[in-house]
Amino acid sequence: MSAEAYLGRLAERGVEYVFANAGTDFAPIIEAITRNTGSGRKFPKVVTVPHENVAMAMAHGYYRIAGKPAAVMVHVTVGTGNALNGLMNAARDNVPVLLAAGRTPLTETGHIASRNRSIHWGQEAFDQGGMVREFVKWDYELRAGQPVDAVVDRALDIAMSEPRGPVYLTLPREVLASPAVAARRDTVRPLGSAPPAPSSRAIEEAASLLAKAEFPLIVTSSAGRSREAFDELAALAEEFALPVVQNEARDINLPTNHPMNFGFAAAPFLPKADVVLVLESIVPWIPRSVAPKRDAKIIHVSTDPLAQRYPFRDVEADLLITAEAGAALSSLRAALRATKANGRAVESRRRVAAAAREDMEAKRRKLLETARNAVPIHSAWLAACVNEVKSEDAIVVSELGVPVGHLDLTRHGSFMGNMLAGGLGFGLGAALGAKLAAPQREVIVAVGDGSYMFGNPLPYHYVGRAENLPTLTIIANNHSWHAVRQATLDVYPDGTAAKANIMPLTELKPAPDYEKVIETCGGHGEKVEAPGDLLPALKRSLDAVRSGTPALVNVSTQGRHN
Ligand SMILES: Cc1ncc(C[n+]2csc(CCOP(=O)(O)OP(=O)(O)O)c2C)c(N)n1
């Protein structure tokens, strides 16, 4: 039947996992899984995830580490509704996910899968795909008589072509339960189309601008997504002494110990730059707060330099290059060599960079001197303790948890930061997905207390135990939605809310004993209030994780410091 063909084709195209939250629409899927037992035909592993937001975040975190798409399957309209937050995160982070949803049975009688519950009328929508259309690259409904294989292939190919992103497929129960239609062709090749090569003329122009620059600056948020781009950026920045800031970093793009790492905020350096290379960054700076020099030359390199799916964006741009970061950087390095970039300028930039980095390091050390004893615990001390306990290739996921500017991150794929779509509830599920993709690596997820609750903690801890995915969870617990408080202060610095004893809609008190939640799922939980207790607690907890027990440390913190 088509349900078997659907699962079989996913596996054939390299999809290893389906994160699923089932309903009445799943009857043919469940029947297919059991029929297939022992048949020898490969199916993806179907993982039960008791909330759709966690399932979407798992697929997201899995792709970010594995580089391969996962599928998610949810229950009709209502499951899709619950998956939307994660879908928006995936769309704005260029993450390919095949989100499939059942479709309520179309017929009232006449088929074994026809409607047999009242919800089958209540769950029908005129346009189920319309719910998600703004945030997917493609949506479609599998129709009777169509080869499932071809539809799966098309979905995955589109998701995996640059710029990547999620796709949506609806699967009516009668169609899933009907005999499969054979595919016309059966080509199994790598997913997606090859990306366009960067224009050599544009790369030469960029190289000639950069070669002449006195203070060039590279601004990136997610160029380091691919290993090639991560390595190429390090090589280019080193060879030509090009400072890099990782503004609003979603990935680690340059090792934090690289001599050209200028930190994680563009604002301090942008006004000095005469040439700026914006590499995979939708919001390279906030125009309201900072602007480049009027005569600075701004180059954009991205698979989608115009950010076509974003309604309004007015970033300065003199040269726009459509390319993957890795390919663009390697051609740029060759082109810069060909310009015989002035060696003296490069060496003088190198000296300035070394001084600037020493200055940044000195500030960091000074801050830490006071931060290490602060009560409630300071986020710089939290980061320092994380640095102390984690292994070098650990994956750190942070959702308003730990400031990236204080972390030591040297390896490709060792960081996942805040989502551009801002859909909270990403961190916990992403950590599970990352662990699934790299079981041998440590996964540490730091979340605000608000983000922890958005992340559906019980489903998270449940899946962690059921699927044997031990992670270390750190809650930066400031007993509030600090970001909401800060936003109010930003807009009304002298307003009545700023002076109120308790600012409405910002407090999360009385705080639950979060460390006990994980204990109900067989995990190790600790609560830390004194700064001196933090390091031993993290060590104990990471030891538990290393021995296979998920752990959580609930840390009483101040509002975040970036
Ligand atoms: C799904 C969703 N709902 C609401 C928000 C608005 N929001 C942004 S930050 C924030 C507070 C998060 O609290 P926490 O994780 O504790 O971090 P803190 O701001 O305290 O550092 C909220 C509610 C959001 N981004 N996403």
Coordinates of C-alpha atoms and ligand atoms in Angstrom, one line a residue:
M1 CA 0.0 0.0 0.0
S2 CA 1.0 3.6 -0.4
A3 CA 1.9 4.0 3.3
E4 CA 4.6 1.3 2.9
A5 CA 5.8 2.9 -0.3
Y6 CA 6.0 6.3 1.5
L7 CA 8.2 5.0 4.3
G8 CA 10.3 2.8 2.0
R9 CA 11.0 5.7 -0.3
L10 CA 12.1 8.0 2.6
A11 CA 14.6 5.4 3.6
E12 CA 15.8 4.9 0.0
R13 CA 16.5 8.6 -0.2
G14 CA 18.6 8.6 3.0
V15 CA 16.0 9.8 5.5
E16 CA 16.9 7.9 8.7
Y17 CA 14.3 9.3 11.1
V18 CA 10.6 10.2 11.2
F19 CA 9.7 12.1 14.3
A20 CA 6.1 11.3 14.7
N21 CA 3.0 12.4 16.7
A22 CA 0.2 10.1 15.6
G23 CA -3.6 10.3 15.3
T24 CA -6.4 8.5 13.5
D25 CA -4.8 9.4 10.2
F26 CA -1.8 7.2 11.0
A27 CA -3.7 3.9 10.8
P28 CA -2.1 2.9 7.5
I29 CA 1.3 4.1 8.6
I30 CA 1.2 2.0 11.8
E31 CA -0.1 -1.0 9.8
A32 CA 2.8 -0.5 7.3
I33 CA 5.4 -0.4 10.0
T34 CA 4.3 -3.7 11.5
R35 CA 3.7 -5.4 8.2
N36 CA 7.3 -4.5 7.2
T37 CA 8.8 -6.1 10.3
G38 CA 11.2 -8.7 9.1
S39 CA 10.6 -8.0 5.4
G40 CA 14.1 -6.8 4.8
R41 CA 12.8 -3.5 3.2
K42 CA 14.5 -0.6 4.9
F43 CA 12.2 1.9 6.7
P44 CA 13.3 5.0 8.6
K45 CA 13.2 4.7 12.4
V46 CA 9.9 6.1 13.5
V47 CA 10.3 7.9 16.8
T48 CA 7.3 8.7 19.0
V49 CA 7.5 12.4 20.1
P50 CA 4.7 13.5 22.4
H51 CA 4.7 17.2 21.2
E52 CA 5.0 18.5 17.7
N53 CA 7.2 21.5 18.6
V54 CA 9.8 19.0 20.0
A55 CA 9.5 16.9 16.9
M56 CA 10.2 19.9 14.7
A57 CA 13.1 21.0 16.8
M58 CA 14.5 17.4 16.8
A59 CA 14.5 17.4 13.0
H60 CA 16.1 20.8 13.0
G61 CA 18.9 19.9 15.4
Y62 CA 19.4 16.6 13.6
Y63 CA 19.9 18.3 10.3
R64 CA 22.2 20.9 11.7
I65 CA 24.6 18.2 12.8
A66 CA 24.0 15.3 10.3
G67 CA 23.6 17.6 7.3
K68 CA 20.8 15.3 6.2
P69 CA 17.1 16.0 6.3
A70 CA 14.7 14.2 8.7
A71 CA 11.0 13.8 8.3
V72 CA 8.3 14.8 10.8
M73 CA 4.8 13.4 10.6
V74 CA 1.9 15.0 12.6
H75 CA -1.8 14.5 13.0
V76 CA -3.8 16.5 10.3
T77 CA -4.7 20.2 10.9
V78 CA -4.3 20.2 14.6
G79 CA -0.8 18.6 14.7
T80 CA 0.2 21.0 11.9
G81 CA -0.9 23.9 14.1
N82 CA 1.4 22.7 16.9
A83 CA 4.3 22.2 14.5
L84 CA 4.1 25.8 13.1
N85 CA 6.5 27.4 15.5
G86 CA 9.2 24.9 14.7
L87 CA 8.4 25.2 11.0
M88 CA 9.0 29.0 11.1
N89 CA 12.3 28.4 12.9
A90 CA 13.3 25.9 10.2
A91 CA 12.2 28.2 7.4
R92 CA 14.3 31.2 8.7
D93 CA 17.3 28.9 9.4
N94 CA 17.2 27.3 6.0
V95 CA 16.7 23.9 7.4
P96 CA 15.2 21.2 5.1
V97 CA 12.5 19.2 6.9
L98 CA 9.9 17.1 5.3
L99 CA 6.8 17.9 7.4
A100 CA 4.0 15.5 6.5
A101 CA 0.6 15.5 8.0
G102 CA -2.3 13.2 7.6
R103 CA -5.4 14.5 5.9
T104 CA -8.7 13.7 7.4
P105 CA -10.4 10.9 5.4
L106 CA -12.0 12.5 2.4
T107 CA -14.9 10.0 2.0
E108 CA -17.8 9.2 4.3
T109 CA -18.3 5.7 3.0
G110 CA -16.9 3.3 0.5
H111 CA -13.3 2.7 1.6
I112 CA -11.8 0.9 4.5
A113 CA -10.2 4.2 5.6
S114 CA -13.5 6.3 5.2
R115 CA -14.5 8.5 8.1
N116 CA -15.5 6.7 11.3
R117 CA -15.1 9.4 14.0
S118 CA -16.8 12.8 14.3
I119 CA -13.4 14.5 14.3
H120 CA -13.0 13.5 10.7
W121 CA -15.5 16.2 9.8
G122 CA -14.2 18.7 12.3
Q123 CA -10.6 18.3 11.1
E124 CA -11.2 18.9 7.5
A125 CA -9.9 22.2 6.2
F126 CA -10.6 23.9 2.9
D127 CA -6.9 24.4 2.4
Q128 CA -4.7 22.5 4.9
G129 CA -1.5 23.6 3.1
G130 CA -2.6 27.2 3.4
M131 CA -1.8 27.1 7.1
V132 CA 1.9 26.6 6.3
R133 CA 2.3 28.0 2.8
E134 CA 4.1 31.2 3.8
F135 CA 6.8 29.2 5.5
V136 CA 7.5 26.3 3.2
K137 CA 9.2 26.1 -0.1
W138 CA 6.6 23.7 -1.5
D139 CA 3.4 22.0 -0.3
Y140 CA 1.4 19.3 -1.9
E141 CA -1.2 16.6 -1.3
L142 CA -0.6 13.1 -2.4
R143 CA -3.5 12.2 -4.7
A144 CA -5.0 8.8 -5.5
G145 CA -3.2 7.2 -8.5
Q146 CA 0.0 9.0 -8.0
P147 CA 3.4 7.3 -7.4
V148 CA 4.4 8.1 -3.8
D149 CA 8.1 7.7 -4.7
A150 CA 8.0 10.6 -7.2
V151 CA 6.2 12.9 -4.7
V152 CA 8.7 12.1 -1.9
D153 CA 11.6 12.7 -4.3
R154 CA 10.2 16.0 -5.3
A155 CA 9.7 17.1 -1.8
L156 CA 13.2 16.2 -0.6
D157 CA 14.9 17.6 -3.7
I158 CA 13.2 20.9 -3.3
A159 CA 13.9 21.0 0.5
M160 CA 17.6 20.2 -0.1
S161 CA 18.2 22.7 -3.0
E162 CA 19.7 26.1 -2.0
P163 CA 18.4 28.1 -0.3
R164 CA 17.3 25.1 1.7
G165 CA 14.1 25.0 3.7
P166 CA 11.1 22.9 4.9
V167 CA 8.4 21.4 2.7
Y168 CA 4.9 20.1 3.5
L169 CA 3.1 17.1 2.3
T170 CA -0.5 16.0 3.2
L171 CA -1.4 12.3 3.1
P172 CA -5.1 11.5 3.0
R173 CA -5.9 8.3 4.9
E174 CA -7.7 6.6 1.9
V175 CA -4.7 7.3 -0.3
L176 CA -2.2 5.9 2.2
A177 CA -4.3 2.8 2.6
S178 CA -4.7 2.2 -1.2
P179 CA -2.3 0.1 -3.3
A180 CA 0.9 1.9 -4.2
V181 CA 1.4 3.1 -7.7
A182 CA 4.7 2.1 -9.2
A183 CA 7.1 4.9 -10.0
R184 CA 8.0 5.6 -13.6
R185 CA 11.7 5.8 -12.8
D186 CA 13.8 4.8 -9.9
T187 CA 16.8 7.0 -9.8
V188 CA 18.5 7.3 -6.5
R189 CA 21.0 10.2 -6.6
P190 CA 22.1 12.8 -4.1
L191 CA 19.2 15.0 -3.0
G192 CA 18.7 18.5 -4.4
S193 CA 20.2 20.4 -7.3
A194 CA 23.8 21.6 -7.4
P195 CA 24.1 25.3 -6.3
P196 CA 25.1 27.9 -8.8
A197 CA 28.8 28.8 -8.9
P198 CA 29.6 32.3 -7.9
S199 CA 30.1 34.7 -10.8
S200 CA 33.8 35.1 -11.4
R201 CA 33.4 38.7 -12.4
A202 CA 31.6 39.5 -9.2
I203 CA 34.2 37.7 -7.1
E204 CA 37.0 39.6 -8.8
E205 CA 35.2 42.9 -8.0
A206 CA 34.8 41.8 -4.4
A207 CA 38.5 40.9 -4.3
S208 CA 39.6 44.2 -5.7
L209 CA 37.5 46.1 -3.1
L210 CA 38.9 44.0 -0.2
A211 CA 42.5 44.2 -1.5
K212 CA 42.3 48.0 -1.3
A213 CA 40.5 48.2 2.1
E214 CA 42.2 49.7 5.1
F215 CA 39.7 48.3 7.5
P216 CA 37.8 45.4 5.9
L217 CA 35.2 43.6 8.0
I218 CA 33.5 40.3 7.5
V219 CA 30.1 40.0 9.2
T220 CA 28.4 36.6 9.3
S221 CA 25.7 34.8 11.2
S222 CA 25.7 31.3 9.7
A223 CA 28.4 31.0 7.0
G224 CA 30.0 28.2 9.1
R225 CA 27.0 25.9 8.5
S226 CA 29.1 23.8 6.0
R227 CA 32.5 22.5 7.0
E228 CA 33.9 23.8 3.7
A229 CA 32.8 27.3 4.5
F230 CA 34.0 27.0 8.1
D231 CA 37.5 26.0 7.0
E232 CA 37.6 28.5 4.1
L233 CA 36.6 31.4 6.2
A234 CA 39.3 30.6 8.7
A235 CA 41.9 30.3 5.9
L236 CA 40.8 33.5 4.1
A237 CA 40.7 35.6 7.3
E238 CA 44.1 34.4 8.4
E239 CA 45.8 34.8 5.0
F240 CA 44.6 38.3 4.4
A241 CA 44.1 39.5 8.0
L242 CA 40.4 40.1 7.6
P243 CA 38.6 40.6 10.9
V244 CA 35.4 38.6 11.3
V245 CA 32.4 39.4 13.6
Q246 CA 29.8 36.7 14.1
N247 CA 26.8 38.9 14.6
E248 CA 23.7 37.1 15.9
A249 CA 25.6 33.9 15.4
R250 CA 23.4 30.9 14.7
D251 CA 26.4 28.7 14.0
I252 CA 30.0 28.9 15.0
N253 CA 31.6 30.3 11.9
L254 CA 35.1 30.9 12.9
P255 CA 36.9 29.3 15.9
T256 CA 36.8 31.6 18.9
N257 CA 40.6 31.3 19.3
H258 CA 41.2 32.4 15.7
P259 CA 43.4 35.5 15.5
M260 CA 40.7 37.3 13.3
N261 CA 37.8 36.5 15.6
F262 CA 36.5 39.9 16.6
G263 CA 33.6 38.6 18.7
F264 CA 29.9 38.4 18.2
A265 CA 28.7 42.0 17.7
A266 CA 29.2 44.1 14.6
A267 CA 28.4 47.4 16.2
P268 CA 31.8 48.2 17.7
F269 CA 33.6 47.7 14.4
L270 CA 31.1 48.5 11.7
P271 CA 31.5 52.3 11.8
K272 CA 35.3 52.0 11.2
A273 CA 35.1 49.6 8.2
D274 CA 35.6 50.8 4.6
V275 CA 34.7 47.5 3.0
V276 CA 32.2 45.1 4.6
L277 CA 31.6 41.6 3.4
V278 CA 28.2 40.3 4.7
L279 CA 28.4 36.5 4.5
E280 CA 25.1 34.6 5.1
S281 CA 23.6 37.2 7.4
I282 CA 20.0 38.4 7.1
V283 CA 20.4 41.1 9.8
P284 CA 24.1 41.9 9.8
W285 CA 23.4 45.0 12.0
I286 CA 20.5 46.9 13.4
P287 CA 20.1 50.1 11.3
R288 CA 18.4 51.9 14.2
S289 CA 21.5 51.4 16.3
V290 CA 24.5 51.5 14.0
A291 CA 25.4 52.2 10.4
P292 CA 28.4 51.6 8.2
K293 CA 30.3 54.7 6.9
R294 CA 28.4 56.4 4.1
D295 CA 31.1 55.6 1.6
A296 CA 31.9 52.1 2.8
K297 CA 31.5 49.4 0.1
I298 CA 29.1 46.6 1.1
I299 CA 29.3 43.2 -0.5
H300 CA 26.7 40.5 0.2
V301 CA 27.4 36.8 -0.3
S302 CA 24.5 34.3 0.2
T303 CA 22.5 31.6 -1.5
D304 CA 19.8 34.3 -1.3
P305 CA 21.4 37.7 -1.0
L306 CA 18.2 39.6 -1.4
A307 CA 16.4 37.5 1.3
Q308 CA 13.5 37.1 -1.0
R309 CA 11.2 35.5 1.5
Y310 CA 11.5 38.4 3.9
P311 CA 8.9 41.1 3.3
F312 CA 11.0 44.2 4.2
R313 CA 14.8 44.5 4.5
D314 CA 16.8 47.5 3.4
V315 CA 20.4 46.7 4.0
E316 CA 23.1 48.8 2.3
A317 CA 24.5 46.8 -0.7
D318 CA 27.0 47.6 -3.5
L319 CA 27.6 44.1 -4.7
L320 CA 25.3 41.1 -4.4
I321 CA 26.7 37.6 -5.1
T322 CA 24.5 34.5 -5.1
A323 CA 26.7 31.6 -4.0
E324 CA 27.3 29.1 -1.2
A325 CA 29.7 30.6 1.3
G326 CA 32.3 27.8 0.9
A327 CA 32.6 28.1 -2.9
A328 CA 32.5 31.9 -2.7
L329 CA 35.2 32.1 -0.1
S330 CA 37.6 29.7 -1.9
S331 CA 37.2 31.7 -5.1
L332 CA 37.6 34.9 -3.2
R333 CA 40.9 33.6 -1.7
A334 CA 42.2 32.7 -5.1
A335 CA 41.1 36.1 -6.5
L336 CA 42.7 38.0 -3.6
R337 CA 46.0 36.2 -4.2
A338 CA 45.8 37.2 -7.9
T339 CA 45.4 40.9 -6.9
K340 CA 48.8 40.5 -5.0
A341 CA 47.1 42.3 -2.1
N342 CA 49.4 44.8 -0.6
G343 CA 51.5 42.8 1.9
R344 CA 52.3 45.8 4.0
A345 CA 48.6 46.6 4.5
V346 CA 47.9 42.9 5.4
E347 CA 50.7 42.9 8.0
S348 CA 49.6 46.2 9.5
R349 CA 46.0 44.9 9.7
R350 CA 47.4 41.8 11.5
R351 CA 49.1 44.0 14.1
V352 CA 46.0 46.0 14.7
A353 CA 43.9 42.8 15.0
A354 CA 46.3 41.3 17.5
A355 CA 46.0 44.4 19.7
A356 CA 42.2 44.5 19.4
R357 CA 42.0 40.8 20.3
E358 CA 44.3 41.3 23.3
D359 CA 42.1 44.2 24.4
M360 CA 38.9 42.0 24.0
E361 CA 40.6 39.1 26.0
A362 CA 41.7 41.5 28.8
K363 CA 38.1 42.9 29.1
R364 CA 36.8 39.3 29.3
R365 CA 39.3 38.4 32.0
K366 CA 38.4 41.5 34.0
L367 CA 34.7 40.9 33.8
L368 CA 35.2 37.3 34.9
E369 CA 37.1 38.5 38.0
T370 CA 34.0 40.1 39.4
A371 CA 31.5 37.8 37.7
R372 CA 32.8 34.7 39.3
N373 CA 31.5 35.6 42.7
A374 CA 28.3 37.4 41.8
V375 CA 25.0 36.3 43.3
P376 CA 22.7 35.5 41.5
I377 CA 25.1 33.8 39.2
H378 CA 26.5 35.9 36.3
S379 CA 26.2 34.6 32.8
A380 CA 29.9 35.1 32.1
W381 CA 30.7 32.8 35.0
L382 CA 28.2 30.3 33.8
A383 CA 29.9 30.3 30.4
A384 CA 33.4 30.0 32.0
C385 CA 32.2 26.9 33.9
V386 CA 30.7 25.4 30.7
N387 CA 34.1 26.0 29.0
E388 CA 35.8 24.3 31.9
V389 CA 33.7 21.1 31.8
K390 CA 32.9 20.5 28.2
S391 CA 35.0 18.5 25.8
E392 CA 36.4 20.3 22.8
D393 CA 34.0 18.8 20.3
A394 CA 30.9 19.2 22.5
I395 CA 27.8 20.7 20.8
V396 CA 26.4 23.6 22.7
V397 CA 22.8 24.6 22.0
S398 CA 21.9 28.0 23.5
E399 CA 18.4 29.4 23.6
L400 CA 18.7 32.5 25.8
G401 CA 20.9 30.3 27.9
V402 CA 24.6 31.1 27.8
P403 CA 26.3 34.1 26.0
V404 CA 28.2 32.9 22.9
G405 CA 30.7 35.7 23.3
H406 CA 32.0 34.0 26.5
L407 CA 32.1 30.4 25.1
D408 CA 35.2 28.7 23.8
L409 CA 34.1 27.1 20.5
T410 CA 36.7 25.8 18.1
R411 CA 35.1 23.0 16.2
H412 CA 32.8 23.0 13.2
G413 CA 29.2 22.3 14.2
S414 CA 29.8 23.0 17.9
F415 CA 27.1 25.7 18.4
M416 CA 23.5 26.3 17.7
G417 CA 22.3 29.8 18.7
N418 CA 19.0 31.7 18.9
M419 CA 16.6 31.3 16.0
L420 CA 16.1 34.2 13.6
A421 CA 12.3 33.5 13.6
G422 CA 12.5 33.7 17.4
G423 CA 10.1 30.8 18.0
L424 CA 11.0 29.8 21.5
G425 CA 11.0 26.1 22.4
F426 CA 13.8 25.2 19.9
G427 CA 16.6 24.4 22.3
L428 CA 15.5 21.2 24.0
G429 CA 14.3 19.3 20.9
A430 CA 17.3 20.5 18.9
A431 CA 19.6 19.0 21.6
L432 CA 17.9 15.6 21.2
G433 CA 18.2 15.8 17.4
A434 CA 21.9 16.7 17.7
K435 CA 22.6 13.8 20.0
L436 CA 20.8 11.5 17.6
A437 CA 23.0 12.8 14.8
A438 CA 26.2 12.5 16.8
P439 CA 25.8 10.0 19.6
Q440 CA 29.5 10.1 20.4
R441 CA 29.6 13.9 21.0
E442 CA 28.5 15.6 24.2
V443 CA 25.4 17.8 23.8
I444 CA 24.9 20.6 26.3
V445 CA 21.8 22.7 26.0
A446 CA 21.5 26.0 27.9
V447 CA 18.1 27.6 28.0
G448 CA 16.4 30.4 29.9
D449 CA 13.7 29.3 32.4
G450 CA 11.1 30.7 29.9
S451 CA 12.7 28.8 27.0
Y452 CA 12.7 25.6 29.0
M453 CA 9.0 25.8 29.5
F454 CA 8.4 26.7 25.8
G455 CA 10.5 23.6 24.9
N456 CA 7.9 21.2 26.3
P457 CA 10.2 19.8 29.1
L458 CA 8.2 16.7 29.8
P459 CA 8.1 15.4 26.2
Y460 CA 11.8 16.4 26.0
H461 CA 12.9 14.4 29.0
Y462 CA 10.6 11.6 28.0
V463 CA 12.2 11.2 24.6
G464 CA 15.7 11.6 26.1
R465 CA 15.0 8.6 28.2
A466 CA 13.0 6.5 25.7
E467 CA 15.5 6.9 22.9
N468 CA 18.6 6.8 25.1
L469 CA 19.8 10.3 24.2
P470 CA 21.5 11.6 27.3
T471 CA 22.1 15.4 27.2
L472 CA 23.1 18.0 29.8
T473 CA 20.5 20.7 30.3
I474 CA 21.4 23.9 32.0
I475 CA 18.6 26.3 33.0
A476 CA 19.8 29.9 33.3
N477 CA 17.0 30.6 35.7
N478 CA 16.5 34.4 36.2
H479 CA 12.9 33.7 37.3
S480 CA 11.7 35.9 34.5
W481 CA 11.2 36.7 30.8
H482 CA 14.1 39.1 31.0
A483 CA 14.0 39.8 27.2
V484 CA 10.4 41.0 27.5
R485 CA 11.4 43.2 30.4
Q486 CA 14.4 44.6 28.5
A487 CA 12.2 45.3 25.4
T488 CA 9.9 47.4 27.6
L489 CA 12.8 49.3 29.0
D490 CA 14.3 49.9 25.5
V491 CA 11.0 51.4 24.3
Y492 CA 10.1 53.3 27.5
P493 CA 13.3 53.8 29.5
D494 CA 11.5 56.3 31.8
G495 CA 8.0 54.8 31.5
T496 CA 5.8 53.8 34.4
A497 CA 6.6 50.1 33.8
A498 CA 10.3 50.9 34.3
K499 CA 9.5 52.3 37.7
A500 CA 7.0 49.7 38.8
N501 CA 8.0 47.4 41.6
I502 CA 6.8 44.4 39.6
M503 CA 6.8 44.7 35.8
P504 CA 3.6 43.0 34.5
L505 CA 4.1 40.0 32.2
T506 CA 7.7 39.5 32.9
E507 CA 8.0 37.4 36.0
L508 CA 8.1 33.6 36.3
K509 CA 7.5 33.2 40.0
P510 CA 7.0 31.1 42.0
A511 CA 9.6 29.1 40.1
P512 CA 9.0 25.4 39.8
D513 CA 11.7 23.0 41.1
Y514 CA 12.8 22.4 37.5
E515 CA 15.5 20.0 38.6
K516 CA 12.8 17.6 39.8
V517 CA 11.1 17.4 36.4
I518 CA 14.0 15.4 35.0
E519 CA 14.0 13.1 38.0
T520 CA 10.5 11.9 37.0
C521 CA 12.1 10.6 33.8
G522 CA 15.0 8.8 35.4
G523 CA 17.5 11.7 35.1
H524 CA 19.9 13.5 37.4
G525 CA 18.8 16.9 38.6
E526 CA 20.6 19.6 40.6
K527 CA 19.9 23.1 41.8
V528 CA 22.7 25.7 42.1
E529 CA 22.4 29.1 43.8
A530 CA 26.0 29.9 45.0
P531 CA 28.6 30.6 42.3
G532 CA 31.1 28.4 44.0
D533 CA 28.8 25.4 43.7
L534 CA 28.4 25.7 39.9
L535 CA 31.5 24.0 38.6
P536 CA 31.2 20.9 40.8
A537 CA 27.5 20.6 40.0
L538 CA 28.2 20.8 36.2
K539 CA 31.0 18.2 36.6
R540 CA 28.8 15.8 38.5
S541 CA 26.1 16.2 36.0
L542 CA 28.3 15.8 32.9
D543 CA 29.7 12.6 34.5
A544 CA 26.1 11.4 34.8
V545 CA 25.6 12.2 31.1
R546 CA 28.8 10.4 30.1
S547 CA 27.6 7.3 31.9
G548 CA 24.3 7.5 30.0
T549 CA 22.0 9.4 32.4
P550 CA 20.4 12.7 31.2
A551 CA 21.1 15.5 33.7
L552 CA 19.8 19.0 34.4
V553 CA 21.3 21.8 36.4
N554 CA 18.9 24.6 37.5
V555 CA 21.1 27.7 38.0
S556 CA 19.8 30.8 39.7
T557 CA 21.1 33.6 37.4
Q558 CA 20.9 37.3 36.8
G559 CA 19.4 38.8 33.7
R560 CA 21.5 37.8 30.7
H561 CA 24.8 39.6 29.8
N562 CA 25.9 39.3 26.2
Ligands
LIG1 C1 6.9 31.1 20.8 C2 7.3 32.4 21.4 N1 6.5 33.1 22.3 C3 6.9 34.2 22.8 C4 8.0 34.8 22.5 C5 8.4 36.2 23.1 N2 9.6 36.1 24.0 C6 10.8 36.5 23.5 S1 12.0 36.3 24.7 C7 10.9 35.7 25.8 C8 11.4 35.4 27.2 C9 12.2 34.2 27.3 O1 12.5 33.9 28.6 P1 13.8 33.1 29.0 O2 14.0 32.0 28.1 O3 13.7 32.8 30.5 O4 15.0 34.1 28.7 P2 15.3 35.6 29.3 O5 14.6 36.5 28.4 O6 14.7 35.6 30.7 O7 16.7 35.7 29.3 C10 9.6 35.7 25.3 C11 8.4 35.3 26.0 C12 8.8 34.1 21.6 N3 10.0 34.6 21.1 N4 8.5 32.9 21.1

